[in-house]
CSV table of C-alpha atoms and ligand atoms in Angstrom, one decimal:
chain,number,residue,atom,x,y,z
A,72,MET,CA,-27.7,-0.6,8.7
A,73,SER,CA,-24.8,0.8,10.8
A,74,LEU,CA,-23.0,3.8,11.1
A,75,SER,CA,-18.9,4.0,10.7
A,76,ALA,CA,-17.0,6.8,11.4
A,77,SER,CA,-14.5,8.2,9.0
A,78,SER,CA,-10.8,9.8,9.6
A,79,ASP,CA,-12.2,13.3,9.3
A,80,GLY,CA,-15.2,12.8,11.3
A,81,ILE,CA,-17.8,12.4,8.6
A,82,LYS,CA,-19.7,9.6,9.0
A,83,ALA,CA,-20.8,7.0,6.2
A,84,ILE,CA,-23.8,5.2,6.3
A,85,SER,CA,-23.2,1.3,5.6
A,86,HIS,CA,-25.1,-1.8,5.4
A,87,THR,CA,-24.4,-4.5,7.6
A,88,ASP,CA,-22.3,-6.6,5.4
A,89,PRO,CA,-18.5,-5.2,5.7
A,90,PRO,CA,-16.8,-4.5,2.4
A,91,PRO,CA,-13.6,-6.2,1.4
A,92,SER,CA,-10.9,-4.8,3.5
A,93,SER,CA,-8.5,-3.7,0.7
A,94,SER,CA,-8.3,-3.2,-3.1
A,95,PRO,CA,-7.0,-5.8,-5.2
A,96,PRO,CA,-3.1,-5.6,-5.6
A,97,SER,CA,-2.1,-3.2,-8.7
A,98,THR,CA,-0.3,-5.9,-10.0
A,99,HIS,CA,-3.6,-7.5,-11.6
A,100,HIS,CA,-4.2,-6.8,-15.0
A,101,PRO,CA,-6.5,-4.0,-16.2
A,102,SER,CA,-9.5,-6.6,-17.0
A,103,THR,CA,-9.4,-7.6,-13.5
A,104,LEU,CA,-8.7,-4.3,-12.3
A,105,ALA,CA,-12.0,-2.6,-14.2
A,106,ILE,CA,-14.2,-5.1,-12.1
A,107,HIS,CA,-12.3,-5.2,-8.9
A,108,ALA,CA,-10.6,-1.8,-8.2
A,109,ASP,CA,-13.7,-0.8,-6.3
A,110,ASP,CA,-14.2,-3.5,-4.2
A,111,GLN,CA,-13.6,-1.6,-1.1
A,112,LEU,CA,-16.5,0.7,-1.9
A,113,ASN,CA,-19.1,-1.9,-2.2
A,114,ARG,CA,-21.1,-1.1,1.0
A,115,SER,CA,-23.8,-3.9,0.2
A,116,THR,CA,-24.1,-7.3,-0.6
A,117,ASP,CA,-25.0,-6.8,-4.2
A,118,VAL,CA,-22.6,-8.2,-6.7
A,119,SER,CA,-23.5,-5.8,-9.5
A,120,PRO,CA,-22.8,-2.2,-8.2
A,121,ALA,CA,-25.5,-0.5,-6.5
A,122,LEU,CA,-27.2,2.8,-7.5
A,123,HIS,CA,-27.3,5.7,-5.2
A,124,VAL,CA,-29.1,8.8,-6.4
A,125,SER,CA,-29.2,11.0,-3.2
A,126,THR,CA,-27.9,14.4,-3.6
A,127,THR,CA,-27.3,14.7,0.3
A,128,PHE,CA,-25.9,12.5,2.8
A,129,ARG,CA,-26.8,12.4,6.6
A,130,TYR,CA,-24.3,13.7,8.9
A,131,ALA,CA,-23.0,11.8,12.2
A,132,ARG,CA,-25.9,11.3,14.7
A,133,ASP,CA,-23.4,12.1,17.9
A,134,PRO,CA,-22.9,15.6,18.2
A,135,ASN,CA,-19.3,14.7,19.3
A,136,ASP,CA,-18.7,13.4,15.9
A,137,LEU,CA,-19.6,16.6,13.9
A,138,VAL,CA,-16.7,18.3,12.2
A,139,PRO,CA,-17.6,21.7,11.1
A,140,ALA,CA,-16.5,22.7,7.4
A,141,LYS,CA,-13.4,24.8,8.5
A,142,ASP,CA,-11.9,21.8,10.4
A,143,GLN,CA,-12.5,19.2,7.9
A,144,LYS,CA,-9.4,17.7,5.9
A,145,THR,CA,-9.7,17.5,2.1
A,146,PRO,CA,-9.9,15.2,0.0
A,147,HIS,CA,-12.7,13.4,2.1
A,148,PRO,CA,-12.3,9.4,2.3
A,149,PRO,CA,-13.7,8.2,-0.8
A,150,ASP,CA,-16.8,6.6,1.1
A,151,ALA,CA,-17.7,9.9,3.0
A,152,HIS,CA,-20.3,12.1,1.1
A,153,ILE,CA,-21.8,15.3,2.0
A,154,TYR,CA,-23.7,16.8,-1.2
A,155,SER,CA,-23.2,15.4,-4.8
A,156,ARG,CA,-22.0,18.6,-6.4
A,157,GLU,CA,-18.7,17.6,-4.4
A,158,THR,CA,-18.7,13.8,-4.3
A,159,ALA,CA,-21.3,11.2,-4.8
A,160,PRO,CA,-21.1,7.3,-4.3
A,161,THR,CA,-21.2,6.2,-7.9
A,162,SER,CA,-18.9,8.8,-9.8
A,163,THR,CA,-16.5,8.1,-6.6
A,164,ARG,CA,-16.6,4.5,-7.7
A,165,LEU,CA,-16.1,5.4,-11.4
A,166,GLU,CA,-12.9,7.5,-10.4
A,167,THR,CA,-11.8,4.7,-8.5
A,168,LEU,CA,-12.1,2.4,-11.2
A,169,LEU,CA,-10.8,4.5,-13.9
A,170,THR,CA,-7.6,5.4,-11.6
A,171,PRO,CA,-5.6,2.1,-12.2
A,172,LEU,CA,-6.8,1.9,-15.9
A,173,LEU,CA,-5.4,5.6,-16.6
A,174,HIS,CA,-2.4,4.8,-14.1
A,175,ALA,CA,-3.2,8.4,-12.4
A,176,PRO,CA,-5.7,9.8,-10.1
A,177,CYS,CA,-8.5,11.2,-12.0
A,178,VAL,CA,-11.5,13.4,-11.9
A,179,THR,CA,-14.7,12.8,-13.9
A,180,TYR,CA,-17.1,15.6,-15.4
A,181,SER,CA,-20.5,15.9,-17.0
A,182,SER,CA,-19.0,15.6,-20.4
A,183,GLY,CA,-15.8,15.5,-22.4
A,184,LEU,CA,-16.1,19.5,-23.1
A,185,ALA,CA,-16.7,20.2,-19.6
A,186,ALA,CA,-13.5,18.2,-18.5
A,187,LEU,CA,-11.6,20.3,-21.1
A,188,HIS,CA,-13.3,23.8,-20.0
A,189,ALA,CA,-12.6,22.9,-16.4
A,190,LEU,CA,-8.7,22.0,-17.3
A,191,TYR,CA,-8.2,25.3,-19.2
A,192,VAL,CA,-9.8,27.2,-16.0
A,193,PHE,CA,-7.4,25.6,-13.8
A,194,LEU,CA,-4.1,26.0,-16.0
A,195,ARG,CA,-5.1,29.6,-17.3
A,196,PRO,CA,-2.4,29.1,-20.2
A,197,ALA,CA,-1.3,32.3,-22.0
A,198,ARG,CA,-1.3,30.1,-25.3
A,199,VAL,CA,-2.5,27.0,-26.7
A,200,SER,CA,-0.8,25.0,-29.6
A,201,ILE,CA,-3.8,22.8,-30.9
A,202,GLY,CA,-4.4,21.2,-34.4
A,203,GLN,CA,-7.5,20.7,-36.3
A,204,GLY,CA,-9.1,17.5,-34.3
A,205,TYR,CA,-12.5,17.8,-32.9
A,206,HIS,CA,-14.0,21.1,-33.5
A,207,GLY,CA,-15.9,21.2,-30.3
A,208,SER,CA,-12.4,21.8,-28.3
A,209,HIS,CA,-12.0,24.9,-30.5
A,210,GLY,CA,-15.2,26.1,-29.2
A,211,VAL,CA,-14.1,25.5,-25.6
A,212,LEU,CA,-10.8,27.5,-26.4
A,213,ALA,CA,-12.9,30.4,-27.9
A,214,LEU,CA,-14.7,30.5,-24.4
A,215,GLN,CA,-11.2,30.7,-22.8
A,216,THR,CA,-10.0,33.3,-25.2
A,217,LYS,CA,-12.9,35.2,-24.2
A,218,LEU,CA,-12.5,35.1,-20.6
A,219,THR,CA,-8.6,35.3,-20.6
A,220,GLY,CA,-7.3,36.7,-23.7
A,221,CYS,CA,-5.4,33.3,-24.5
A,222,ARG,CA,-4.0,32.9,-27.8
A,223,VAL,CA,-4.5,30.0,-29.7
A,224,LEU,CA,-1.3,28.8,-31.8
A,225,ALA,CA,-1.1,26.0,-34.7
A,226,LEU,CA,0.2,22.5,-33.2
A,227,ASP,CA,3.2,22.6,-35.6
A,228,CYS,CA,4.0,26.2,-34.4
A,229,ALA,CA,7.9,26.9,-33.4
A,230,ALA,CA,8.8,25.7,-30.3
A,231,ASP,CA,10.0,29.2,-29.4
A,232,ASP,CA,6.5,30.3,-29.8
A,233,LEU,CA,5.7,28.7,-26.5
A,234,GLY,CA,6.7,29.6,-22.8
A,235,PRO,CA,6.0,28.5,-19.2
A,236,GLY,CA,2.7,27.6,-18.3
A,237,ASP,CA,1.4,27.1,-22.0
A,238,VAL,CA,-0.4,24.3,-23.3
A,239,VAL,CA,0.2,21.8,-26.1
A,240,HIS,CA,-3.0,20.4,-26.8
A,241,LEU,CA,-2.6,17.2,-28.6
A,242,GLU,CA,-5.6,15.0,-29.8
A,243,THR,CA,-4.4,11.5,-30.8
A,244,PRO,CA,-5.6,9.6,-32.6
A,245,VAL,CA,-7.4,12.5,-34.0
A,246,ASN,CA,-10.9,13.0,-35.1
A,247,PRO,CA,-12.2,12.5,-37.7
A,248,THR,CA,-9.5,10.6,-39.4
A,249,GLY,CA,-8.1,8.3,-36.5
A,250,GLU,CA,-4.6,9.1,-37.5
A,251,ALA,CA,-2.1,9.2,-34.5
A,252,PHE,CA,0.8,11.8,-33.7
A,253,CYS,CA,3.9,11.2,-31.7
A,254,ILE,CA,3.1,12.0,-27.8
A,255,LYS,CA,6.9,11.7,-27.0
A,256,ALA,CA,7.8,14.3,-29.6
A,257,PHE,CA,5.2,16.7,-28.4
A,258,ALA,CA,6.2,16.0,-25.0
A,259,GLU,CA,9.7,17.1,-25.6
A,260,LYS,CA,8.7,20.2,-27.5
A,261,ALA,CA,6.4,21.5,-24.8
A,262,HIS,CA,8.7,20.7,-21.8
A,263,ALA,CA,11.7,22.1,-23.6
A,264,ARG,CA,9.8,25.7,-23.2
A,265,GLY,CA,8.2,24.7,-19.6
A,266,ALA,CA,4.8,24.4,-21.4
A,267,TYR,CA,2.4,21.3,-20.7
A,268,LEU,CA,1.2,18.7,-22.7
A,269,LEU,CA,-2.2,17.8,-22.8
A,270,VAL,CA,-3.5,14.8,-24.7
A,271,ASP,CA,-7.0,14.2,-25.7
A,272,ALA,CA,-6.9,10.4,-25.8
A,273,THR,CA,-10.7,10.0,-26.6
A,274,PHE,CA,-9.9,8.1,-29.8
A,275,GLY,CA,-7.3,5.8,-28.0
A,276,PRO,CA,-8.7,4.5,-24.7
A,277,PRO,CA,-7.0,2.6,-22.0
A,278,GLY,CA,-5.8,-0.8,-23.3
A,279,LEU,CA,-4.7,0.9,-26.8
A,280,GLN,CA,-2.4,3.9,-25.4
A,281,ASP,CA,-1.0,5.5,-22.3
A,282,PRO,CA,-0.1,8.9,-22.9
A,283,LEU,CA,1.4,9.6,-19.7
A,284,GLU,CA,4.0,6.9,-20.3
A,285,TRP,CA,5.2,9.1,-23.1
A,286,GLY,CA,5.3,12.4,-21.2
A,287,ALA,CA,1.7,13.9,-21.3
A,288,ASP,CA,1.2,16.0,-18.2
A,289,VAL,CA,-2.5,15.4,-18.3
A,290,VAL,CA,-4.8,13.0,-20.2
A,291,MET,CA,-8.3,13.9,-21.2
A,292,HIS,CA,-11.0,11.4,-22.4
A,293,ALA,CA,-14.6,12.1,-23.7
A,294,GLY,CA,-15.6,9.3,-21.5
A,295,THR,CA,-18.9,9.7,-23.5
A,296,LYS,CA,-17.4,7.4,-26.1
A,297,TYR,CA,-15.2,4.4,-25.3
A,298,LEU,CA,-15.4,4.5,-21.7
A,299,GLY,CA,-19.1,4.5,-21.8
A,300,GLY,CA,-19.4,2.4,-24.8
A,301,HIS,CA,-23.2,2.2,-25.3
A,302,SER,CA,-24.1,5.7,-26.5
A,303,ASP,CA,-26.0,6.4,-23.4
A,304,LEU,CA,-24.1,8.7,-21.0
A,305,LEU,CA,-22.0,11.6,-21.4
A,306,CYS,CA,-18.9,11.8,-19.3
A,307,GLY,CA,-15.4,13.4,-19.2
A,308,VAL,CA,-12.2,12.5,-17.5
A,309,LEU,CA,-9.1,14.1,-16.6
A,310,ALA,CA,-6.0,12.3,-15.2
A,311,SER,CA,-2.8,13.4,-14.0
A,312,ARG,CA,0.3,12.6,-11.8
A,313,ARG,CA,1.3,16.4,-11.4
A,314,ASP,CA,1.5,17.2,-7.8
A,315,GLY,CA,-1.9,18.8,-6.6
A,316,TRP,CA,-3.5,18.8,-9.9
A,317,VAL,CA,-6.4,16.4,-9.5
A,318,GLN,CA,-7.2,17.9,-6.1
A,319,GLY,CA,-7.2,21.3,-7.4
A,320,LEU,CA,-9.3,20.4,-10.3
A,321,ARG,CA,-11.7,18.5,-7.9
A,322,GLY,CA,-11.9,21.5,-5.7
A,323,GLU,CA,-12.8,23.8,-8.5
A,324,ARG,CA,-15.2,21.2,-9.9
A,325,THR,CA,-17.3,21.9,-6.9
A,326,TYR,CA,-17.9,25.6,-8.1
A,327,LEU,CA,-18.0,24.7,-11.9
A,328,GLY,CA,-20.9,22.4,-11.0
A,329,SER,CA,-19.9,20.1,-13.9
A,330,VAL,CA,-20.3,16.7,-12.1
A,331,MET,CA,-21.8,13.6,-13.5
A,332,GLY,CA,-24.8,12.7,-12.7
A,333,SER,CA,-25.3,9.7,-10.4
A,334,LEU,CA,-27.2,7.7,-13.3
A,335,GLU,CA,-24.5,8.3,-15.4
A,336,GLY,CA,-21.7,7.6,-12.9
A,337,TRP,CA,-23.6,4.2,-12.4
A,338,LEU,CA,-23.7,3.3,-16.2
A,339,GLY,CA,-20.1,4.2,-16.4
A,340,VAL,CA,-19.2,1.7,-13.5
A,341,ARG,CA,-21.5,-0.8,-15.5
A,342,SER,CA,-19.5,-0.1,-18.7
A,343,LEU,CA,-15.9,-0.1,-17.5
A,344,ARG,CA,-16.5,-3.8,-16.8
A,345,THR,CA,-16.2,-4.6,-20.3
A,346,LEU,CA,-14.0,-1.9,-21.6
A,347,GLU,CA,-11.1,-4.2,-22.2
A,348,VAL,CA,-12.9,-6.5,-24.3
A,349,ARG,CA,-14.8,-4.0,-26.2
A,350,VAL,CA,-12.1,-1.9,-27.2
A,351,GLN,CA,-9.7,-4.9,-28.1
A,352,ARG,CA,-12.5,-6.3,-30.5
A,353,GLN,CA,-13.6,-2.9,-32.0
A,354,SER,CA,-10.0,-2.2,-32.7
A,355,GLY,CA,-9.3,-5.3,-34.2
A,356,SER,CA,-12.5,-5.3,-36.5
A,357,CYS,CA,-11.5,-1.7,-37.4
A,358,GLY,CA,-7.9,-2.9,-38.6
A,359,ARG,CA,-9.5,-5.3,-40.7
A,360,LEU,CA,-11.9,-3.2,-42.4
A,361,VAL,CA,-9.2,-0.6,-43.1
A,362,SER,CA,-6.9,-3.2,-44.5
A,363,TRP,CA,-9.7,-4.7,-46.6
A,364,LEU,CA,-10.6,-1.4,-48.1
A,365,HIS,CA,-7.1,-0.2,-48.6
A,366,GLY,CA,-6.4,-3.6,-50.5
A,367,MET,CA,-9.5,-2.8,-52.8
A,368,LEU,CA,-8.0,0.7,-53.6
A,369,GLU,CA,-4.6,-1.0,-54.4
A,370,GLY,CA,-6.1,-2.8,-57.0
A,371,ALA,CA,-7.5,-6.0,-55.3
A,372,GLY,CA,-10.1,-8.4,-57.2
A,373,GLY,CA,-13.8,-7.2,-56.8
A,374,GLY,CA,-12.8,-3.6,-55.8
A,375,GLU,CA,-14.0,-1.6,-58.8
A,376,MET,CA,-17.1,-0.1,-56.8
A,377,VAL,CA,-14.7,0.8,-53.9
A,378,ARG,CA,-12.1,2.1,-56.8
A,379,GLU,CA,-15.1,4.4,-58.4
A,380,ALA,CA,-16.2,5.6,-54.9
A,381,VAL,CA,-13.5,6.2,-52.8
A,382,GLU,CA,-10.5,8.6,-52.9
A,383,ARG,CA,-8.4,7.6,-49.8
A,384,VAL,CA,-8.7,5.6,-46.5
A,385,ARG,CA,-7.2,7.3,-43.5
A,386,HIS,CA,-6.5,5.6,-40.2
A,387,ALA,CA,-3.3,5.2,-38.0
A,388,SER,CA,-2.6,1.5,-39.2
A,389,LEU,CA,-1.9,3.1,-42.9
A,390,GLN,CA,0.8,5.6,-41.3
A,391,ALA,CA,3.8,3.3,-43.0
A,392,GLU,CA,6.3,5.8,-42.4
A,393,ASP,CA,5.3,6.3,-38.7
A,394,MET,CA,5.4,2.7,-37.3
A,395,GLU,CA,8.5,2.6,-35.4
A,396,TRP,CA,6.7,5.1,-32.8
A,397,LEU,CA,3.3,4.0,-33.2
A,398,ARG,CA,4.1,0.4,-32.4
A,399,GLN,CA,5.6,1.4,-29.2
A,400,GLN,CA,2.8,4.0,-28.2
A,401,MET,CA,0.0,1.8,-29.5
A,402,PRO,CA,1.0,-1.6,-28.9
A,403,ASN,CA,-2.3,-3.4,-28.6
A,404,GLY,CA,-3.9,-1.7,-31.7
A,405,TYR,CA,-5.2,1.4,-33.2
A,406,GLY,CA,-8.1,3.2,-32.5
A,407,PRO,CA,-11.6,2.1,-33.7
A,408,VAL,CA,-12.4,5.0,-36.0
A,409,PHE,CA,-11.5,5.6,-39.4
A,410,ALA,CA,-12.3,8.0,-42.1
A,411,ILE,CA,-13.2,7.6,-46.0
A,412,MET,CA,-12.6,10.2,-48.5
A,413,MET,CA,-14.9,9.9,-51.4
A,414,LYS,CA,-14.6,11.0,-54.7
A,415,ASN,CA,-17.0,14.0,-54.4
A,416,GLU,CA,-19.4,15.3,-51.7
A,417,GLY,CA,-22.5,13.7,-53.5
A,418,LEU,CA,-21.0,10.1,-52.7
A,419,ALA,CA,-20.2,11.0,-49.4
A,420,ARG,CA,-23.7,12.6,-48.8
A,421,ARG,CA,-25.5,9.2,-50.0
A,422,LEU,CA,-23.5,6.6,-48.8
A,423,PRO,CA,-24.9,6.5,-45.2
A,424,SER,CA,-28.3,5.7,-46.8
A,425,LYS,CA,-27.1,2.7,-48.5
A,426,LEU,CA,-26.0,0.9,-45.3
A,427,GLU,CA,-28.0,-1.4,-43.1
A,428,LEU,CA,-25.7,-2.0,-40.2
A,429,PHE,CA,-23.8,1.2,-40.0
A,430,GLN,CA,-26.3,3.7,-38.4
A,431,HIS,CA,-25.8,7.3,-39.8
A,432,ALA,CA,-25.3,9.2,-36.6
A,433,THR,CA,-22.6,11.2,-35.0
A,434,SER,CA,-20.3,10.0,-32.0
A,435,LEU,CA,-18.4,7.2,-31.9
A,436,GLY,CA,-16.9,4.2,-29.3
A,437,GLY,CA,-20.3,2.6,-29.0
A,438,VAL,CA,-21.3,-1.1,-29.5
A,439,GLU,CA,-23.3,-0.2,-32.5
A,440,SER,CA,-21.3,0.7,-35.8
A,441,LEU,CA,-21.9,4.4,-36.8
A,442,ILE,CA,-21.0,6.3,-40.1
A,443,GLU,CA,-21.1,10.0,-40.3
A,444,TRP,CA,-21.1,12.6,-43.3
A,445,ARG,CA,-18.9,14.5,-41.1
A,446,ALA,CA,-20.2,17.7,-42.8
A,447,MET,CA,-23.4,17.2,-40.9
A,448,SER,CA,-21.5,18.2,-37.7
A,449,ASP,CA,-18.4,19.8,-38.7
A,450,ALA,CA,-18.8,23.4,-40.6
A,451,LYS,CA,-15.1,23.4,-41.6
A,452,ILE,CA,-14.6,19.9,-42.7
A,453,ASP,CA,-13.7,18.7,-46.4
A,454,THR,CA,-17.5,17.7,-47.5
A,455,ARG,CA,-16.1,14.7,-49.0
A,456,ILE,CA,-15.2,12.8,-45.6
A,457,LEU,CA,-17.1,10.1,-43.9
A,458,ARG,CA,-16.2,9.1,-40.4
A,459,ILE,CA,-16.6,5.5,-39.5
A,460,SER,CA,-16.8,4.3,-36.0
A,461,VAL,CA,-16.5,0.3,-35.7
A,462,GLY,CA,-18.7,-1.2,-32.8
A,463,LEU,CA,-19.1,-4.8,-32.0
A,464,GLU,CA,-20.8,-6.5,-35.0
A,465,HIS,CA,-19.0,-9.2,-36.6
A,466,TRP,CA,-16.4,-7.4,-39.0
A,467,GLU,CA,-17.3,-9.5,-42.0
A,468,ASP,CA,-20.9,-8.4,-41.6
A,469,LEU,CA,-19.5,-5.0,-41.5
A,470,ARG,CA,-17.5,-5.4,-44.6
A,471,ASP,CA,-20.5,-6.6,-46.4
A,472,ASP,CA,-22.6,-4.0,-45.5
A,473,LEU,CA,-20.2,-1.6,-46.8
A,474,SER,CA,-19.5,-3.6,-50.0
A,475,ARG,CA,-23.3,-3.7,-50.7
A,476,GLY,CA,-23.5,-0.1,-50.3
A,477,PHE,CA,-20.8,0.7,-52.5
A,478,ARG,CA,-22.5,-1.1,-55.3
A,479,ALA,CA,-25.8,0.3,-54.6
A,480,LEU,CA,-24.1,3.8,-54.8
A,481,ILE,CA,-22.2,3.5,-57.8
A,482,GLU,CA,-25.1,1.7,-59.7
A,483,GLU,CA,-27.4,4.5,-58.8
A,484,GLU,CA,-24.7,6.9,-60.0
A,485,ASN,CA,-24.4,5.0,-63.2
A,486,THR,CA,-28.0,5.1,-63.8
A,487,ALA,CA,-28.4,8.8,-63.4
A,488,ASN,CA,-25.6,9.4,-65.7
A,489,ALA,CA,-27.2,7.4,-68.3
A,490,THR,CA,-30.6,9.3,-67.5
A,491,SER,CA,-28.9,12.5,-68.0
A,492,ASN,CA,-26.8,11.6,-70.8
A,493,PRO,CA,-28.9,9.4,-73.1
A,494,PRO,CA,-27.0,7.8,-75.9
A,495,ALA,CA,-26.8,9.8,-79.1
A,496,PRO,CA,-29.4,8.6,-81.8
A,497,PRO,CA,-27.7,6.2,-84.4
B,165,LIG,C1,-11.7,13.9,-29.7
B,165,LIG,C2,-13.0,14.3,-29.0
B,165,LIG,N1,-12.6,15.4,-27.9
B,165,LIG,C3,-13.9,15.6,-27.0
B,165,LIG,C4,-15.0,15.4,-27.5
B,165,LIG,C5,-16.2,16.1,-26.4
B,165,LIG,O1,-16.8,14.9,-25.6
B,165,LIG,P1,-18.3,15.3,-25.2
B,165,LIG,O2,-19.2,15.2,-26.3
B,165,LIG,O3,-18.5,14.4,-24.1
B,165,LIG,O4,-18.4,16.7,-24.5
B,165,LIG,C6,-15.3,14.7,-28.5
B,165,LIG,C7,-16.7,14.5,-28.8
B,165,LIG,O5,-17.2,14.0,-29.9
B,165,LIG,C8,-14.2,14.3,-29.2
B,165,LIG,O6,-14.4,13.4,-30.5
């Protein structure tokens, strides 16, 4: 072990093997950066990222090197840590990896909603224009309203209803349907009034869309979903190129206290290494399943059971009238979540129990495919809606699982109808 001095005098502990001298060039592809953008923070000879769990870090041994808090420059260098409520090695590594993937400096939080809350504390908007989307985000806004009197407007409010410093909160693709909104159009609307555009891009992770390219001022991800990708960590991320925003958010995070735990940060670093392949595969499989189901609804052979059970399938790939901007904003494929509107509530309630591969659970973005009768977690949703998160199983196995499920459901329905309405005696 050796001690190395950092520019503001805080000493970082390092192992004997020197880290690579610089980050890989930003001209590398995202899949390369997801594995190497943190090379300069690798202080050990480990190939796979090391896990640091310490909450506190030793100061310099030489008293002459001690720099008291009032003289320290912020931000600290990324490998100089004092106390893990400010920064810690693994979550810093996660942020270092996310920066080139999100094309902006970023800051991580203990959950997606913690990130959202931190952003609203930072911006203190007088008004927020927001659509239906994830119900939990409305819970955060209710807290903000309680604290600041902030008003909540509809997403399609008139532009004149917005003013400087207000926020347009756009979730795209949107929970639970996976349908998308035009980011550019909402950026123009917000900016025309001096308002900011926040895009919750949880359903369209890096590789599928880049909201900053289309005018978003800040992007939020519930990293719990695709960034984590294995249903085993909670994480939130905010990324912004606006002057001072990320630095300001990071400063306030110290007092909100909503940092990621070191174990979760480590799981995140592990997960980002496979982000691109996971998301591309999930998006491709989702597109195939949606197209198969939609084809059945449109009259394809063998689709009688689907037509008896399903009213409508919803997903960005079915937004025929929006394809011009959609192909520009999501050039590599659409989000891996879609929704099925069943013919009635009873069918929606019972389909998940007929499936073997799709697990009946909330959340999304993991390697395991999930289905959720949305009424289980969203008190205001149409009770006929099922949300499907496509995982990494082969799409044909998922298709066959759904097919068998629809058949079992309709057979059960027919048997129940026959029992309750026995044929009239001759
Ligand atoms: C679109 C969206 N945003 C934010 C969140 C909140 O994320 P977390 O559960 O990590 O707080 C979710 C959770 O499902 C979500 O679907």
